[in-house]
Coordinates of C-alpha atoms and ligand atoms in Angstrom, one line a residue:
M1 CA 65.0 96.6 46.2
Y2 CA 62.6 94.8 48.7
S3 CA 58.9 95.5 48.9
S4 CA 58.4 94.3 52.5
L5 CA 61.8 94.7 54.1
L6 CA 64.3 97.5 54.7
T7 CA 67.9 96.5 54.8
S8 CA 71.1 98.3 55.6
L9 CA 74.7 97.3 56.0
E10 CA 76.9 99.1 58.4
N11 CA 80.3 97.9 59.9
G12 CA 79.6 94.4 58.7
I13 CA 76.2 94.3 60.5
F14 CA 73.3 93.7 58.1
T15 CA 70.0 94.9 59.6
I16 CA 66.8 93.4 58.2
T17 CA 63.6 95.3 59.2
I18 CA 60.3 93.7 58.4
N19 CA 58.4 96.6 57.0
R20 CA 54.6 96.3 57.2
P21 CA 54.0 98.4 60.3
D22 CA 50.3 99.1 59.4
K23 CA 49.8 95.3 59.7
L24 CA 52.1 94.9 62.7
N25 CA 54.7 93.4 60.3
A26 CA 52.6 90.2 59.8
L27 CA 54.4 87.6 57.7
N28 CA 52.7 87.4 54.3
R29 CA 54.1 85.8 51.2
S30 CA 55.9 88.9 50.1
V31 CA 57.7 89.1 53.4
F32 CA 58.8 85.4 53.1
T33 CA 60.0 86.0 49.5
D34 CA 62.0 89.0 50.5
L35 CA 63.3 87.3 53.6
N36 CA 64.6 84.4 51.5
H37 CA 66.4 86.9 49.1
A38 CA 67.9 88.7 52.1
L39 CA 69.1 85.4 53.5
D40 CA 70.7 84.7 50.1
E41 CA 72.6 87.9 50.6
V42 CA 73.6 86.9 54.1
Y43 CA 74.9 83.5 53.0
A44 CA 76.7 84.9 49.8
K45 CA 78.2 88.2 50.8
P46 CA 81.5 88.1 52.8
E47 CA 81.0 91.7 53.8
I48 CA 78.0 90.7 55.8
R49 CA 79.5 89.5 59.1
S50 CA 76.4 89.4 61.2
V51 CA 72.7 90.1 61.1
I52 CA 70.0 91.9 63.1
I53 CA 66.3 91.1 62.4
T54 CA 63.7 93.6 63.7
G55 CA 60.3 95.0 62.9
A56 CA 59.4 98.5 61.7
G57 CA 57.7 100.9 64.1
T58 CA 57.5 100.8 67.9
K59 CA 54.6 98.5 68.4
A60 CA 55.4 95.2 66.9
F61 CA 58.3 93.0 66.0
V62 CA 56.0 90.7 64.0
A63 CA 52.4 89.9 65.1
G64 CA 52.4 86.5 63.4
A65 CA 51.7 84.9 60.0
D66 CA 49.3 87.0 58.0
I67 CA 46.0 85.5 59.0
S68 CA 44.3 87.0 55.9
E69 CA 46.2 84.5 53.7
F70 CA 44.9 81.5 55.6
S71 CA 41.4 81.5 54.2
G72 CA 40.6 78.9 51.6
L73 CA 43.8 76.9 52.1
S74 CA 43.4 73.1 51.8
V75 CA 45.0 70.7 54.3
E76 CA 47.7 70.0 51.8
E77 CA 48.3 73.7 50.9
S78 CA 48.5 74.6 54.6
K79 CA 51.1 71.8 55.2
A80 CA 53.1 73.3 52.3
L81 CA 52.8 76.7 53.8
A82 CA 54.1 75.5 57.2
K83 CA 57.0 73.5 55.5
A84 CA 58.1 76.6 53.5
G85 CA 58.0 78.8 56.6
Q86 CA 60.0 76.2 58.5
D87 CA 62.6 76.0 55.7
T88 CA 63.1 79.8 55.8
F89 CA 63.5 79.7 59.5
F90 CA 66.0 76.8 59.3
R91 CA 68.1 79.0 56.9
I92 CA 68.2 81.6 59.7
E93 CA 69.0 79.1 62.4
N94 CA 71.7 77.4 60.3
A95 CA 73.2 80.7 58.9
P96 CA 77.0 80.6 59.4
K97 CA 76.9 84.1 60.8
P98 CA 75.3 85.3 64.0
V99 CA 71.6 86.4 63.6
I100 CA 70.1 88.3 66.5
A101 CA 66.4 89.2 66.9
C102 CA 65.8 92.7 68.2
V103 CA 62.2 92.2 69.5
N104 CA 60.7 95.7 69.5
G105 CA 57.1 94.9 70.5
F106 CA 54.6 92.1 69.8
A107 CA 56.3 88.8 68.8
L108 CA 53.3 86.6 68.4
G109 CA 52.8 83.4 66.5
G110 CA 55.1 83.4 63.5
G111 CA 56.8 86.5 65.0
C112 CA 57.8 84.5 68.1
E113 CA 58.8 81.7 65.9
L114 CA 61.0 84.0 63.8
A115 CA 62.6 85.4 66.9
M116 CA 63.3 81.9 68.2
S117 CA 64.9 80.8 64.9
C118 CA 67.5 83.6 65.5
H119 CA 70.7 82.7 67.5
F120 CA 69.6 84.8 70.4
R121 CA 67.1 87.5 71.2
I122 CA 67.2 91.0 72.8
A123 CA 63.8 92.5 73.8
S124 CA 62.7 96.1 74.3
D125 CA 60.8 96.6 77.6
N126 CA 57.4 96.8 75.8
A127 CA 57.9 93.4 74.0
K128 CA 55.3 90.7 74.4
F129 CA 55.8 87.1 73.4
G130 CA 53.1 84.5 72.7
Q131 CA 51.9 81.6 70.5
P132 CA 48.2 82.5 70.2
E133 CA 47.4 80.0 67.5
V134 CA 44.9 78.0 69.6
N135 CA 42.8 81.1 69.6
L136 CA 42.4 80.5 65.8
G137 CA 41.9 76.7 66.1
L138 CA 45.5 76.2 65.0
I139 CA 48.9 75.3 66.3
P140 CA 52.2 77.0 65.4
G141 CA 53.5 75.9 62.0
Y142 CA 56.9 77.5 61.7
G143 CA 58.8 75.5 64.3
G144 CA 57.2 77.1 67.4
T145 CA 56.3 73.9 69.2
Q146 CA 59.9 72.7 68.9
R147 CA 61.9 75.8 69.6
L148 CA 59.8 77.0 72.5
V149 CA 60.3 73.7 74.2
Q150 CA 64.1 73.9 73.5
L151 CA 64.3 77.4 74.8
I152 CA 62.1 77.5 77.9
G153 CA 61.4 73.9 78.7
K154 CA 58.3 71.7 78.1
G155 CA 56.1 72.8 81.0
R156 CA 56.4 76.5 80.4
A157 CA 56.2 76.0 76.6
L158 CA 53.0 73.9 76.8
E159 CA 51.4 76.4 79.1
L160 CA 52.0 79.2 76.6
L161 CA 51.0 77.0 73.6
M162 CA 47.8 75.7 75.1
S163 CA 46.6 78.9 76.9
A164 CA 47.7 81.4 74.2
N165 CA 48.7 83.7 77.0
M166 CA 51.3 86.3 76.3
I167 CA 54.4 86.9 78.4
D168 CA 56.0 90.3 78.9
A169 CA 59.7 91.1 78.5
P170 CA 60.8 90.6 82.1
T171 CA 59.1 87.2 82.1
A172 CA 60.7 86.3 78.8
L173 CA 64.1 87.2 80.4
Q174 CA 63.3 85.1 83.5
Y175 CA 62.4 82.2 81.2
G176 CA 65.6 82.5 79.2
L177 CA 63.7 83.3 76.0
V178 CA 65.7 86.6 75.7
N179 CA 69.2 87.5 76.7
Y180 CA 68.5 91.2 77.6
V181 CA 65.7 93.6 78.1
V182 CA 66.5 97.2 77.3
A183 CA 64.6 100.4 76.6
Q184 CA 63.3 100.5 73.0
E185 CA 65.6 103.3 71.9
E186 CA 68.6 101.2 73.1
L187 CA 67.6 98.0 71.4
L188 CA 69.7 98.3 68.2
T189 CA 72.6 99.9 70.1
K190 CA 72.7 96.9 72.4
A191 CA 72.6 94.4 69.6
K192 CA 75.3 96.3 67.6
E193 CA 77.5 96.4 70.6
I194 CA 77.4 92.6 71.0
L195 CA 77.8 92.0 67.3
T196 CA 80.8 94.4 67.1
T197 CA 82.4 92.1 69.7
I198 CA 81.5 88.9 67.8
N199 CA 82.6 90.5 64.5
S200 CA 86.1 91.0 65.9
K201 CA 86.5 87.2 66.5
A202 CA 87.5 84.5 63.9
P203 CA 84.6 84.1 61.5
I204 CA 85.1 80.4 60.9
A205 CA 85.3 79.7 64.6
V206 CA 82.1 81.7 65.1
A207 CA 80.4 79.6 62.4
K208 CA 81.6 76.4 64.0
C209 CA 80.1 77.5 67.3
I210 CA 76.7 77.9 65.7
E211 CA 77.0 74.6 63.9
A212 CA 77.9 72.7 67.1
A213 CA 75.2 74.4 69.2
N214 CA 72.6 73.6 66.6
A215 CA 73.7 69.9 66.5
V216 CA 72.4 69.6 70.1
F217 CA 68.9 69.7 68.7
N218 CA 69.5 67.7 65.4
E219 CA 68.8 64.0 65.8
T220 CA 70.7 63.2 62.7
Q221 CA 73.9 64.7 64.0
N222 CA 76.2 63.7 66.9
G223 CA 76.8 67.0 68.6
Y224 CA 80.1 65.9 70.3
L225 CA 81.4 64.7 66.9
T226 CA 80.3 67.9 65.3
E227 CA 82.4 69.7 68.0
V228 CA 85.4 67.4 67.4
N229 CA 85.3 68.1 63.7
G230 CA 84.8 71.8 64.2
F231 CA 87.7 72.0 66.6
G232 CA 89.9 70.1 64.1
D233 CA 88.8 72.2 61.1
C234 CA 89.7 75.3 63.0
F235 CA 93.3 74.0 63.3
G236 CA 93.4 74.1 59.5
T237 CA 92.7 77.8 59.4
E238 CA 95.0 80.8 59.1
D239 CA 92.9 82.5 61.8
M240 CA 93.8 79.8 64.3
K241 CA 97.5 80.3 63.7
E242 CA 97.0 84.1 63.9
G243 CA 94.9 83.8 67.1
T244 CA 97.3 81.6 69.0
T245 CA 100.4 83.5 67.7
A246 CA 98.9 86.8 68.7
F247 CA 98.2 85.5 72.2
L248 CA 101.8 84.3 72.6
E249 CA 103.1 87.6 71.2
K250 CA 100.9 89.6 73.5
R251 CA 99.1 91.4 70.7
K252 CA 95.6 91.7 69.4
A253 CA 94.7 89.1 66.7
I254 CA 93.6 90.3 63.4
F255 CA 91.4 87.7 61.7
A256 CA 91.0 87.4 58.0
G257 CA 88.3 84.8 57.9
K258 CA 90.5 82.1 56.4
Ligands
COA301 N1 47.7 88.9 60.4 C1 47.1 89.8 59.6 N2 46.9 91.1 60.0 C2 47.3 91.3 61.3 C3 47.9 90.4 62.1 C4 48.1 89.1 61.6 N3 48.7 88.2 62.3 N4 48.1 91.0 63.3 C5 47.7 92.3 63.2 N5 47.2 92.5 62.0 C6 46.6 93.7 61.5 C7 45.2 94.0 62.0 O1 44.2 93.2 61.2 C8 45.1 95.5 61.8 O2 44.8 95.7 60.4 P1 43.7 96.8 60.0 O3 44.2 98.1 60.6 O4 43.7 96.8 58.5 O5 42.4 96.4 60.6 C9 46.5 96.0 62.1 O6 47.3 94.9 61.9 C10 46.6 96.5 63.5 O7 46.2 95.4 64.4 P2 45.1 95.6 65.6 O8 44.6 94.3 65.9 O9 44.1 96.7 65.2 O10 46.0 96.2 66.8 P3 45.7 96.0 68.3 O11 46.7 96.9 69.0 O12 44.3 96.2 68.6 O13 46.0 94.5 68.7 C11 47.4 92.5 68.6 C12 47.4 94.0 68.6 C13 48.8 92.0 68.3 C14 47.0 92.0 70.0 C15 46.4 91.9 67.5 O14 46.7 92.6 66.3 C16 46.4 90.4 67.3 O15 45.9 89.7 68.1 N6 47.0 90.0 66.2 C17 47.0 88.6 65.8 C18 48.0 87.8 66.6 C19 48.0 86.4 66.2 O16 47.0 85.7 66.4 N7 49.1 85.9 65.6 C20 49.2 84.5 65.2 C21 48.9 84.3 63.8 S1 49.0 82.6 63.3

């Protein structure tokens, strides 16, 4: 169905695997087209409760935008390329379902940016993160300058952006760029364990958590107001009635996503 992705759905968890291992899963046009279609599925299908994004093989998550597609682009064309990449990654960040990056190797340039657009990240112990664009006479174009500052702070972000240095998985953990570092063979298991927990919670409440947390970084939104509205909207759901009733009746809540 997809030429550059593998997808599977198991127990409500939709796994998207970027599948160009011979090119270290570099993001070319075909990957972006497929990724947008996969995101259409994520947004539209109620049976998809949560998402894992990872890379094929054991060496790379994604080694960046496909550099071979950069040659010959005009200034205007390259701006359009960056804008389109940013738009795709906004769709990940604003998805109403949790999206976790399982970083199974190099996450460089656009790969680091893809991982940062996910709601959180788990890394294998061989993972390496970096924004090497200055090596190419470039800067990140898919949101990297913004999200790296958000996630690890301005000083550490600017050091990585300006030096092109890579950091290893333990350093990424120390910086707060990833939530866990695990052995490569345990990466998907760890993500599925966390997502199984999240999938047992009220889906609308989960979506409202994402919306409110994203509002922190959105200048056009008042985050506290987003929280007030989300809290209130939850009171209008069947799941809130079920959750509070189940607590008082000392039983496990069963959420319907309504
Ligand atoms: N775009 C296009 N192709 C890429 C790529 C990218 N971002 N990253 C890796 N590849 C390709 C290589 O060209 C190579 O293809 P080939 O076998 O047809 O020659 C293949 O993937 C394997 O990469 P290679 O460089 O041989 O592996 P390595 O183990 O020697 O080095 C890296 C691994 C990640 C250090 C190196 O590939 C690299 O620096 N990649 C570019 C990272 C980057 O600058 N990303 C930001 C882009 S804006």
